[in-house]
PDB file of C-alpha atoms and ligand atoms in Angstrom:
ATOM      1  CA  UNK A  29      57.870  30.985  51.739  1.00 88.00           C
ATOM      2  CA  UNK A  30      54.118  30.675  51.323  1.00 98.00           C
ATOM      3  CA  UNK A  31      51.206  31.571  53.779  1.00 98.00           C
ATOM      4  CA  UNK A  32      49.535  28.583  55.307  1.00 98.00           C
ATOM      5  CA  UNK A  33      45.575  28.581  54.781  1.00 98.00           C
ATOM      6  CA  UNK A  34      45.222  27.055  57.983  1.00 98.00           C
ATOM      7  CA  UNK A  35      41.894  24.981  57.582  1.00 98.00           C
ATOM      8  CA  UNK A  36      41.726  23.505  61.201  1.00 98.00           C
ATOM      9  CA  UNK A  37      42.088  27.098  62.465  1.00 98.00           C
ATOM     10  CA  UNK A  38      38.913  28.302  60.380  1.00 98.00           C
ATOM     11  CA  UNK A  39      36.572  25.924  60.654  1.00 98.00           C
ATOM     12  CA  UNK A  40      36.775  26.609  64.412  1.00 98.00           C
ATOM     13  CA  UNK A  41      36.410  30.295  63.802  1.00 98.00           C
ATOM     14  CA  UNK A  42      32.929  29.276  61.035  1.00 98.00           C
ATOM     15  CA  UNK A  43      32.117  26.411  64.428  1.00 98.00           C
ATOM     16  CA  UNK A  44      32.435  28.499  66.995  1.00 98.00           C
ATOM     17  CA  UNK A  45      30.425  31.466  65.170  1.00 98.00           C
ATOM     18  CA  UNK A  46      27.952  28.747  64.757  1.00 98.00           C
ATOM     19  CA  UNK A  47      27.544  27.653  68.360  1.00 98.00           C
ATOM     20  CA  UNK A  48      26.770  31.416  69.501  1.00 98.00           C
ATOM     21  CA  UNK A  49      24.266  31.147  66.432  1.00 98.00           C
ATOM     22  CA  UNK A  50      22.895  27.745  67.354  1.00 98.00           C
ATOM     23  CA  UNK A  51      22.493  29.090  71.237  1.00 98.00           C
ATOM     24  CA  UNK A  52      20.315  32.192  70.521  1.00 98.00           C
ATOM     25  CA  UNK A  53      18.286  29.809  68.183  1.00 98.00           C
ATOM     26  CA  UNK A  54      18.267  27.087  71.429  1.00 97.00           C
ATOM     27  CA  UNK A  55      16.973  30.368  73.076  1.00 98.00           C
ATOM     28  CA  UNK A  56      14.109  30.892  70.930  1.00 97.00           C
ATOM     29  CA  UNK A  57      12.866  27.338  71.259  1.00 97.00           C
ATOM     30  CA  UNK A  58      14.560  26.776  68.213  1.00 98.00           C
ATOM     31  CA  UNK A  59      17.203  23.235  67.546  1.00 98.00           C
ATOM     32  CA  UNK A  60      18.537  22.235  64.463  1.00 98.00           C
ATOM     33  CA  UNK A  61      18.259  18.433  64.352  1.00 98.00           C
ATOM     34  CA  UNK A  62      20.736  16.462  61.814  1.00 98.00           C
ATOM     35  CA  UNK A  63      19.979  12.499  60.605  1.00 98.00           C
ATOM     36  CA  UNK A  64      22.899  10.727  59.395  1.00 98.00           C
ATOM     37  CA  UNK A  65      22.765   7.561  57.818  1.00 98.00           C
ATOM     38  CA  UNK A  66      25.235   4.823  57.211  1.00 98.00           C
ATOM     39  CA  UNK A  67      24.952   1.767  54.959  1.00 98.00           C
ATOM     40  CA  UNK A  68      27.402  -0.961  55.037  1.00 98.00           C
ATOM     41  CA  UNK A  69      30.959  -0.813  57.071  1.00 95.00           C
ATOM     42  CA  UNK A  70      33.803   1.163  55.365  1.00 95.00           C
ATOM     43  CA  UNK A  71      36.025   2.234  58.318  1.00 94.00           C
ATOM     44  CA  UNK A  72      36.712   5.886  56.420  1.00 93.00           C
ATOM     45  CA  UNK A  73      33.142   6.564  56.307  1.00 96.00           C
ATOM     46  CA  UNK A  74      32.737   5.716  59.764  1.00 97.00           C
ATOM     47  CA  UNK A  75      35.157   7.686  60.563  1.00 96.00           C
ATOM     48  CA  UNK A  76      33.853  10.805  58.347  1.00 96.00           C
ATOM     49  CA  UNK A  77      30.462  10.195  60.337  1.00 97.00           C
ATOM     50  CA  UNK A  78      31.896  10.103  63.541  1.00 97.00           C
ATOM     51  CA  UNK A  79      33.529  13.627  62.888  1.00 97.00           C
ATOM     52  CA  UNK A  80      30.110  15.018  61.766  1.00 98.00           C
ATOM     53  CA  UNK A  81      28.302  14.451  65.049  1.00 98.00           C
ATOM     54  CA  UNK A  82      30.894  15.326  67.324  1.00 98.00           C
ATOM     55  CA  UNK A  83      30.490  18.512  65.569  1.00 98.00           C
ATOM     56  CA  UNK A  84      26.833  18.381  65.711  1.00 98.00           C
ATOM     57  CA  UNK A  85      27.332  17.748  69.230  1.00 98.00           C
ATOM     58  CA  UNK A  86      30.099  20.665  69.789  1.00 98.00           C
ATOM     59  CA  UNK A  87      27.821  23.534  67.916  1.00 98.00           C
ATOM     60  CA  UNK A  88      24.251  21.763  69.802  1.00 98.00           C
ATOM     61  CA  UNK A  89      22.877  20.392  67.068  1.00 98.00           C
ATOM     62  CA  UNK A  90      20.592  17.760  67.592  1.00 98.00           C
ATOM     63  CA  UNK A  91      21.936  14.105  65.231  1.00 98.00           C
ATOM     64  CA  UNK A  92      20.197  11.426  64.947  1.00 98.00           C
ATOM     65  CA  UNK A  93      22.142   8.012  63.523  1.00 98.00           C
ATOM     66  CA  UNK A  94      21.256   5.278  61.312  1.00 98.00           C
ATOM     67  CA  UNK A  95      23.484   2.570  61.139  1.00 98.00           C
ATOM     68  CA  UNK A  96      22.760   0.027  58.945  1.00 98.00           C
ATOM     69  CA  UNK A  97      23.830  -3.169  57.658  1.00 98.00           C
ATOM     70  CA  UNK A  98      25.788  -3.609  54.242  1.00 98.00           C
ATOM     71  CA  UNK A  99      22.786  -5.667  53.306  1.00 98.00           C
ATOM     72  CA  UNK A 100      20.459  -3.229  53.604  1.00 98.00           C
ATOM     73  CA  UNK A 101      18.308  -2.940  50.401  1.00 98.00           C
ATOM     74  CA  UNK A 102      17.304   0.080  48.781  1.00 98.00           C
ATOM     75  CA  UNK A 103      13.518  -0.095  49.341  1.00 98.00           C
ATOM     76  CA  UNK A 104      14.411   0.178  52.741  1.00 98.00           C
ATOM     77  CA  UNK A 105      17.071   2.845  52.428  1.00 98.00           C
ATOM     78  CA  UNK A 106      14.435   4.730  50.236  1.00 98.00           C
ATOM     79  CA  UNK A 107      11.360   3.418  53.049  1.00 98.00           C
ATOM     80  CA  UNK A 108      13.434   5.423  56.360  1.00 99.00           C
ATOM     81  CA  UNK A 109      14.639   8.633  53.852  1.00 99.00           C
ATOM     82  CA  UNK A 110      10.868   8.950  53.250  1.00 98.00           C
ATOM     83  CA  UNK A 111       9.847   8.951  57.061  1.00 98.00           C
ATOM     84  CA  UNK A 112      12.668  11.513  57.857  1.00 98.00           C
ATOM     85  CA  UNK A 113      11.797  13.507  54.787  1.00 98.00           C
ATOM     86  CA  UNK A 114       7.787  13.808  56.292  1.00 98.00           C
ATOM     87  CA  UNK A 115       9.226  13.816  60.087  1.00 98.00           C
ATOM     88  CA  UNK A 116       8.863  17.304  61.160  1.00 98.00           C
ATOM     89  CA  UNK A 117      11.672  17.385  63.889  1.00 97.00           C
ATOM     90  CA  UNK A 118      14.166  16.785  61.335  1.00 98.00           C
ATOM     91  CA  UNK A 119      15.838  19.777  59.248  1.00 97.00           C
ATOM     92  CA  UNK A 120      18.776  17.903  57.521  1.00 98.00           C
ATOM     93  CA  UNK A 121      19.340  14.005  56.028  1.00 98.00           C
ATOM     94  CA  UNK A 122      22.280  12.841  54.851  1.00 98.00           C
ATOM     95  CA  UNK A 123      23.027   9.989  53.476  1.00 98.00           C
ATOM     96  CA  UNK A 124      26.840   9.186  54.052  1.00 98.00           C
ATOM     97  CA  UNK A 125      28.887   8.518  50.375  1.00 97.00           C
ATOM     98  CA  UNK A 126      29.970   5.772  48.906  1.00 96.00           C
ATOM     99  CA  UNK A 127      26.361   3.533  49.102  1.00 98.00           C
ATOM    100  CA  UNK A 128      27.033  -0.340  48.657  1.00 98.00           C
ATOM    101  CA  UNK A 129      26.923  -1.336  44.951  1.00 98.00           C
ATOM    102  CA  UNK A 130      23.530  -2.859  45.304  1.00 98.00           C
ATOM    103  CA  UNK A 131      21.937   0.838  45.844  1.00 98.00           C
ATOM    104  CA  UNK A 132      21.711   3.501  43.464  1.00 98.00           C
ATOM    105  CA  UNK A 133      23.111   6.758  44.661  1.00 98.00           C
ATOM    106  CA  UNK A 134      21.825   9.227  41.949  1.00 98.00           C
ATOM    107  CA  UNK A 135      18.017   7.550  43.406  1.00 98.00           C
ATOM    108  CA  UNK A 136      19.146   7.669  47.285  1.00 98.00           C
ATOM    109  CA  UNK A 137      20.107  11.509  46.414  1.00 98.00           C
ATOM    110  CA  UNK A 138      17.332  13.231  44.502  1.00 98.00           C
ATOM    111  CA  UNK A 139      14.755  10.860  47.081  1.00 99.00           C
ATOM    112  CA  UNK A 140      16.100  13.106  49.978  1.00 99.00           C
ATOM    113  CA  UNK A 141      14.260  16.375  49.965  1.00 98.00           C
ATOM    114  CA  UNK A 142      15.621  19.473  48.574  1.00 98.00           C
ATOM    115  CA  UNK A 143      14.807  21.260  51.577  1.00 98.00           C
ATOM    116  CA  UNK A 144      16.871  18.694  54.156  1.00 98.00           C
ATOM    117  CA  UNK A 145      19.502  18.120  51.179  1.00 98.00           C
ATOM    118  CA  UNK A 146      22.448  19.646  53.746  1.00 98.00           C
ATOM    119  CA  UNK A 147      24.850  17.790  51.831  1.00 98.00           C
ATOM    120  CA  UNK A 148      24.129  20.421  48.464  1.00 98.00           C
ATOM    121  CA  UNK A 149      23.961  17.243  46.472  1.00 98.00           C
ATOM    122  CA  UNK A 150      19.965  16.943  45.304  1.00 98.00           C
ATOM    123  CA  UNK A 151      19.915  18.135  41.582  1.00 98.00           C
ATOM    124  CA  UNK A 152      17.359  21.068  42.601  1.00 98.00           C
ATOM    125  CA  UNK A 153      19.890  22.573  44.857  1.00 98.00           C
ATOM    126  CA  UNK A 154      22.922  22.116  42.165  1.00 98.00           C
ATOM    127  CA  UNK A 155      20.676  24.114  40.055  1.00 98.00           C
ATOM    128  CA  UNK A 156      19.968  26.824  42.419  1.00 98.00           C
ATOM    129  CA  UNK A 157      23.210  27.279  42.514  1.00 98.00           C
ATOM    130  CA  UNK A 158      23.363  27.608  39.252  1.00 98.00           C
ATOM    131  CA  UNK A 159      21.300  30.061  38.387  1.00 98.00           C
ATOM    132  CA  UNK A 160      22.158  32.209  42.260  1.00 96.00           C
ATOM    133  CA  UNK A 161      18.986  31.083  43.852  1.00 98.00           C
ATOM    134  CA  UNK A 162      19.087  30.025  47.261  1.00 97.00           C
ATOM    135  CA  UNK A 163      19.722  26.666  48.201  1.00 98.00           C
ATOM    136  CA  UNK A 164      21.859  23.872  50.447  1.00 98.00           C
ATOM    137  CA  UNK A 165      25.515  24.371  48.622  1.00 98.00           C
ATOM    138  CA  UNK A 166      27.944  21.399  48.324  1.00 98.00           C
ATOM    139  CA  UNK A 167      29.872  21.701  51.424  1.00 98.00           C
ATOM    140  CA  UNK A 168      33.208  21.160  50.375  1.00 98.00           C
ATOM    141  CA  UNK A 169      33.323  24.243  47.496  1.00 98.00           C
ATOM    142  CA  UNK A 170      32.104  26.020  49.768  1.00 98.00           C
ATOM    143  CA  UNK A 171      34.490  25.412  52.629  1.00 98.00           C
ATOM    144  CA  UNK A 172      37.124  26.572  49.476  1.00 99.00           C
ATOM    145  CA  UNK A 173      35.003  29.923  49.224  1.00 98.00           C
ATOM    146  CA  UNK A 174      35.080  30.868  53.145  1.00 98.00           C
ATOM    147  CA  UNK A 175      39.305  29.841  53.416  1.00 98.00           C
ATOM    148  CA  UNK A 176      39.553  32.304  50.397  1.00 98.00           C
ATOM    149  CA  UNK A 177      37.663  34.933  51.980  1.00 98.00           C
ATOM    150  CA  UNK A 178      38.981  34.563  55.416  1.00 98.00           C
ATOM    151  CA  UNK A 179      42.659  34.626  54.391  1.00 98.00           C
ATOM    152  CA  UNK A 180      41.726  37.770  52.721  1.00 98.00           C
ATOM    153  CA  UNK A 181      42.035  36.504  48.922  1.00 98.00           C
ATOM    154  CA  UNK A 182      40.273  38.808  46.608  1.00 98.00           C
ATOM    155  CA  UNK A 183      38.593  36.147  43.953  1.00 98.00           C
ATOM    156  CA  UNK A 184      36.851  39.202  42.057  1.00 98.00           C
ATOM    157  CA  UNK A 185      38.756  39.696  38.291  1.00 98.00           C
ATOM    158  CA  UNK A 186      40.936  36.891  39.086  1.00 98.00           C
ATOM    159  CA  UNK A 187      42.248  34.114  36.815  1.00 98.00           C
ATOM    160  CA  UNK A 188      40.859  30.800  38.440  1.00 99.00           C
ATOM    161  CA  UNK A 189      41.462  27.484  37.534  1.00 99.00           C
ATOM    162  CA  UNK A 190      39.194  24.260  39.172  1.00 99.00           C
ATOM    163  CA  UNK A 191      41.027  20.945  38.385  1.00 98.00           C
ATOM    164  CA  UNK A 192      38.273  18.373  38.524  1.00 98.00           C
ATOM    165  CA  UNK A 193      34.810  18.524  37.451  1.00 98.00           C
ATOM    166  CA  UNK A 194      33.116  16.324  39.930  1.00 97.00           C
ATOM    167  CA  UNK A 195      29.363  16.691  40.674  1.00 96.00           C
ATOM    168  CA  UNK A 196      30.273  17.232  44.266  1.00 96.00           C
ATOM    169  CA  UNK A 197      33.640  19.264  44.128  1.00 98.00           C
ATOM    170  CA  UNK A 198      34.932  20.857  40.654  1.00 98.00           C
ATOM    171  CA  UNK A 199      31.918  21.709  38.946  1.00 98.00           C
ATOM    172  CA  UNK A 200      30.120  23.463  41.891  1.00 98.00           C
ATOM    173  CA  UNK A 201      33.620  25.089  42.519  1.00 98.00           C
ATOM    174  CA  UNK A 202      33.319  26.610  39.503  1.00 98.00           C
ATOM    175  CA  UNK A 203      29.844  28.299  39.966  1.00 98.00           C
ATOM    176  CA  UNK A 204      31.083  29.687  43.314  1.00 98.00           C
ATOM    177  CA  UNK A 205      34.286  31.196  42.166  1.00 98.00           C
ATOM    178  CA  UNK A 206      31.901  32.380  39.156  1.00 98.00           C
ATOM    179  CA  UNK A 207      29.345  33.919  41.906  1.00 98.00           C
ATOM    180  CA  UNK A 208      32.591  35.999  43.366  1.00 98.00           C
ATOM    181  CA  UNK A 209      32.884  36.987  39.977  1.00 98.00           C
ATOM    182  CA  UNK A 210      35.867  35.057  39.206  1.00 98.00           C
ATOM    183  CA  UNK A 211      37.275  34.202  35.532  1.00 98.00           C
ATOM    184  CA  UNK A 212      36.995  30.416  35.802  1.00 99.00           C
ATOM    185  CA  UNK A 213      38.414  27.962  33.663  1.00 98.00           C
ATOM    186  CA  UNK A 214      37.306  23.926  34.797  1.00 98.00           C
ATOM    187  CA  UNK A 215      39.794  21.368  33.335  1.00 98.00           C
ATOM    188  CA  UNK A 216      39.846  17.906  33.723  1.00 97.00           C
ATOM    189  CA  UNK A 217      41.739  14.600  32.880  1.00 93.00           C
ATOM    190  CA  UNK A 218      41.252  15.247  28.748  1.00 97.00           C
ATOM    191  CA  UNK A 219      42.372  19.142  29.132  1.00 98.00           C
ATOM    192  CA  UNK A 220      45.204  19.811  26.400  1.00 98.00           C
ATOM    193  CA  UNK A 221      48.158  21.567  27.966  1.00 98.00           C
ATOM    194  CA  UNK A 222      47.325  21.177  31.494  1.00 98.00           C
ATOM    195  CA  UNK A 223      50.523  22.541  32.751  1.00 98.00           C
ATOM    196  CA  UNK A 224      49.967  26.032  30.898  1.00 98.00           C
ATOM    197  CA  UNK A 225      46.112  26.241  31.920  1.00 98.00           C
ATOM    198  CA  UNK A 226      47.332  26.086  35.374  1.00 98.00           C
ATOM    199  CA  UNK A 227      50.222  28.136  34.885  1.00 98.00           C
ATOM    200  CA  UNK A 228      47.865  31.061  34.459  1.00 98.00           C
ATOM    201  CA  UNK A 229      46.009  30.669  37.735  1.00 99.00           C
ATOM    202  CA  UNK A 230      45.729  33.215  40.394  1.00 99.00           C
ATOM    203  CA  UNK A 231      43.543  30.835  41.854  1.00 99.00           C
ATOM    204  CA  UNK A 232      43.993  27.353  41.617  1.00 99.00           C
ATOM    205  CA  UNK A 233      41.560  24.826  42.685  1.00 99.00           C
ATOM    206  CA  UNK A 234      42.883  20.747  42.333  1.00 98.00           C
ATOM    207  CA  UNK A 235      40.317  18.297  43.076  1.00 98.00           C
ATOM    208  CA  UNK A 236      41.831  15.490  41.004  1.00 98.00           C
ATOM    209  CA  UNK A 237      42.221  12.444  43.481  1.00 97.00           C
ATOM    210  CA  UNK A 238      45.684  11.542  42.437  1.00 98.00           C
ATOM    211  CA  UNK A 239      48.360  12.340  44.908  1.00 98.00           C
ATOM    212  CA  UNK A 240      50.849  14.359  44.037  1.00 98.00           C
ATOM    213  CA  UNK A 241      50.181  15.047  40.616  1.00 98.00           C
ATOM    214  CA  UNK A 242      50.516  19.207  40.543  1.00 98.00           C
ATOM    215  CA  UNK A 243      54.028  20.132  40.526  1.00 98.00           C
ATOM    216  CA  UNK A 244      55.914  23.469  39.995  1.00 98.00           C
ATOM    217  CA  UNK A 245      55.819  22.803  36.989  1.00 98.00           C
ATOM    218  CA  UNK A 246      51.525  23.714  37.030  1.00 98.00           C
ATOM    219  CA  UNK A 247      52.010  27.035  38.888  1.00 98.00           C
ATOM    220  CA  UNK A 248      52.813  30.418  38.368  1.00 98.00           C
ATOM    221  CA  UNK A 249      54.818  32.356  40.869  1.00 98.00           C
ATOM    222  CA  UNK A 250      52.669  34.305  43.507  1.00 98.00           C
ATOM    223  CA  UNK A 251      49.522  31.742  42.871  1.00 99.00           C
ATOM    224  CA  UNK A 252      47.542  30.843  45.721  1.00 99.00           C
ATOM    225  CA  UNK A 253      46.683  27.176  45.682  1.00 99.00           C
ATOM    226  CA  UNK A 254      43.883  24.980  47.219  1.00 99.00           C
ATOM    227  CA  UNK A 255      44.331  21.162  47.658  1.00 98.00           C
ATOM    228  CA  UNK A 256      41.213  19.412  47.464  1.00 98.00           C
ATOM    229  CA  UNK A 257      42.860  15.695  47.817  1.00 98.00           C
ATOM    230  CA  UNK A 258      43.485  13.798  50.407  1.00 96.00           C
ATOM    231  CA  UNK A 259      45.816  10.266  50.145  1.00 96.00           C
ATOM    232  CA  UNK A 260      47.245   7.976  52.380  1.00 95.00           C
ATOM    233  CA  UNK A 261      50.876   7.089  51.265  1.00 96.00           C
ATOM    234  CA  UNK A 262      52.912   3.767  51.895  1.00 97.00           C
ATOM    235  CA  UNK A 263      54.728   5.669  54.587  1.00 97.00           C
ATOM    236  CA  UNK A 264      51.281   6.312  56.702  1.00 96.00           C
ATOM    237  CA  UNK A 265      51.479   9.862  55.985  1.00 97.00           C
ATOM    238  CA  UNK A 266      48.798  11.824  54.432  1.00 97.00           C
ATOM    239  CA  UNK A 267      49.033  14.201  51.543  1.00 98.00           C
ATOM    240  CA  UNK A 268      47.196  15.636  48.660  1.00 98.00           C
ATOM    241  CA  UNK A 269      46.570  16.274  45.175  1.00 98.00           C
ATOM    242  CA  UNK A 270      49.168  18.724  44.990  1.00 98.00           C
ATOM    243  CA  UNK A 271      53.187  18.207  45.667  1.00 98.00           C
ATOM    244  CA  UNK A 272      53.380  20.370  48.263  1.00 98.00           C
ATOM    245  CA  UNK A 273      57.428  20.705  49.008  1.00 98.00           C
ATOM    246  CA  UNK A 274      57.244  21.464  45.376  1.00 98.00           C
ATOM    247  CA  UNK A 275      54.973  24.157  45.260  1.00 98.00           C
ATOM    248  CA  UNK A 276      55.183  25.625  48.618  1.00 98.00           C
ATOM    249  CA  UNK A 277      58.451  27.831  47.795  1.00 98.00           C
ATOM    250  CA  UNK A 278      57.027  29.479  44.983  1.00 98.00           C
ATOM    251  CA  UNK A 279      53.228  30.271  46.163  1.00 98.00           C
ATOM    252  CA  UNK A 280      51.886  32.760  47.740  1.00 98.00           C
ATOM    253  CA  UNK A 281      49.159  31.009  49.731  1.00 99.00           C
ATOM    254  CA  UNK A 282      48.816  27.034  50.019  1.00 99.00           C
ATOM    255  CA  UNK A 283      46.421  24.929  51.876  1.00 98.00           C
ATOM    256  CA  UNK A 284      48.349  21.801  53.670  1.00 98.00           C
ATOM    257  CA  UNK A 285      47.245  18.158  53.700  1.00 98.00           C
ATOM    258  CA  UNK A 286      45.550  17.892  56.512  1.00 97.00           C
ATOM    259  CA  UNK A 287      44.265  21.197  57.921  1.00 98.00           C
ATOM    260  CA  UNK A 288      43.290  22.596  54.793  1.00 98.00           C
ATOM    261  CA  UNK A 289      39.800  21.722  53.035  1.00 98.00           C
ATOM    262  CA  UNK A 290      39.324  18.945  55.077  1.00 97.00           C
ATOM    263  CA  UNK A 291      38.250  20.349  57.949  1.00 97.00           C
ATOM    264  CA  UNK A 292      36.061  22.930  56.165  1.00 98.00           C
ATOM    265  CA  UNK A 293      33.955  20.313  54.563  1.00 98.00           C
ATOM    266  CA  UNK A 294      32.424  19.232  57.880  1.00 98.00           C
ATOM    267  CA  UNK A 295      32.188  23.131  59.668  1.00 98.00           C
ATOM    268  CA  UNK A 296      30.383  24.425  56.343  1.00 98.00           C
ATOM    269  CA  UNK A 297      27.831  21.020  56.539  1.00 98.00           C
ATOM    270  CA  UNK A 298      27.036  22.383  59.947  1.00 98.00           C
ATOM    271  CA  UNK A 299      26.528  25.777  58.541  1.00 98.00           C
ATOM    272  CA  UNK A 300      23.923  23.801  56.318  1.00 98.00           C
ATOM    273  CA  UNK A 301      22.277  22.615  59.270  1.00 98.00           C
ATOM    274  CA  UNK A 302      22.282  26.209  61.315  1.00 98.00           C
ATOM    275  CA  UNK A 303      20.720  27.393  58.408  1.00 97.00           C
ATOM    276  CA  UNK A 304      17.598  25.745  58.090  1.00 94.00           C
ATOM    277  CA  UNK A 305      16.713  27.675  61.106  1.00 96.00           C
ATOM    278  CA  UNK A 306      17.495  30.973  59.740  1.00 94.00           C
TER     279      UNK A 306
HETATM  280  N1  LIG B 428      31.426  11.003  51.037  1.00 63.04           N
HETATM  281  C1  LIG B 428      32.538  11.729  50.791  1.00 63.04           C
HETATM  282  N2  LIG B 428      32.282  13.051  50.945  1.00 63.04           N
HETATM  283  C2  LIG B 428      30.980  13.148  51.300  1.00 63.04           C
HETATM  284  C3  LIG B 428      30.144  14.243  51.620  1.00 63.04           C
HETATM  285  O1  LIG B 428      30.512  15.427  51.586  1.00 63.04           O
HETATM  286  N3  LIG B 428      28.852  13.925  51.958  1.00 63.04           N
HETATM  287  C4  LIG B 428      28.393  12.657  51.972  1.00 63.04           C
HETATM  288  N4  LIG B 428      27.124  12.449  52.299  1.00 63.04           N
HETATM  289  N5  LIG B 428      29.162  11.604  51.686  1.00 63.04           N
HETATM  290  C5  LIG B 428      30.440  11.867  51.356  1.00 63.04           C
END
């Protein structure tokens, strides 16, 4: 039977350490103030933005919302980033993921600026992290670093293996677990042998996006393993990347679907935000 990496459980620990944080700023004459901005009407992304200012609002961080229409063009998009990058009172933008077709995201991201890029995503901050200078750090690899840590899993020496080599998730992944002095392999969808590049994990990572897909058959005995996906199935039910009544028995340590990453994604974006006071 594996350990649970109960996600839900740490991101109230990281929110609630951030709240004491966020009130002896408050005390100082100090608030964090977040603007989030949504184009169009996907109901997940609503909901994804609704979740981030409750949790502004839980830790007392100041958000500010911009909801606007699908039609929206990307002059004006680019027009109200550029008045929140030069507004003072704001320390973090984000722009909420996917943008309607008509804008391009690579622009909307590097117009935000690196120094209110909470989101990790501007190319100046990627390569911060890249070479270990400080910067905002995509918040979902590092949500993975902070469940490792806090379930006490040593990531020093150890074999790790990132499925997926998004911008956002896999390839920052790997420069984390590299910073913790990891061994890190990346693979992806053209990897030969996938099974047997897992298989030597101590660490595995999957970010894939297709439900289900890691098996037994991808894991060595004792492995801890981190599920990045999240699906909805026919059934209404959630679940992830990895098949987790598969895996589970033979683990050590496993993340569920929900309560794992998911969770962490939003508590380490407020971390983002705390820290622009620091
Ligand atoms: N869409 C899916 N994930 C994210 C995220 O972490 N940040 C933003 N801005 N959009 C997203």
């Amino acid at each position: 039977m594996a350990e649970l990496i109960d996600g839900k459980r740490i991101s109230k620990e990281i929110k609630d350490e951030l709240k004491a944080e966020a009130e002896k700023f408050k005390a100082e004459g100090k608030e964090a103030t977040l603007a989030v901005i949504l184009v169009g009407d996907d109901p997940a992304s609503a909901v994804y933005v609704n979740n981030k200012k409750k949790a502004c609002e839980y830790i007392g961080i100041k958000s500010l919302s911009y909801e606007l229409p699908k039609e929206t063009t990307e002059e004006e998009l680019l027009g109200l980033i550029e008045k929140l990058n030069k507004d003072d009172s704001v320390n973090g933008i984000l722009v909420q993921l996917p943008v309607p077709d008509h804008i391009d995201e690579n622009k909307i991201i590097r117009s935000i600026s690196p120094l209110k890029d909470v989101d990790g995503f501007h190319p100046l901050n990627v390569g911060a992290l890249l070479i270990g200078e400080k910067g905002y750090v995509s918040c979902t690899p590092a949500g993975v670093i902070q469940l490792l840590k806090r379930s006490n899993v040593d990531i020093e020496g150890k074999e790790c293996v990132v499925v997926g080599r998004s911008n956002i998730v896999g390839k920052p992944m790997g420069v984390l677990l590299l910073r913790e002095n990891g061994t890190v392999t990346i693979a992806h969808s053209r990897t030969k042998d996938l099974k047997s590049i897992c298989k030597r994990a101590d660490i595995l990572v999957v970010a894939v996006g297709k439900p289900k897909m890691i098996n037994a058959d991808y894991v060595k005995e004792g492995a801890v393993v981190i599920d990045v996906g999240i699906h909805r199935m026919d059934n209404g039910k959630l679940c992830g990347d990895v098949d987790f009544d598969s895996v589970e028995p033979i683990v050590s340590k496993i993340t569920p679907v929900p309560g794992g990453v998911g969770p962490m994604t939003i508590a380490m974006l407020m971390d983002n935000c705390i820290s622009s006071l620091r």
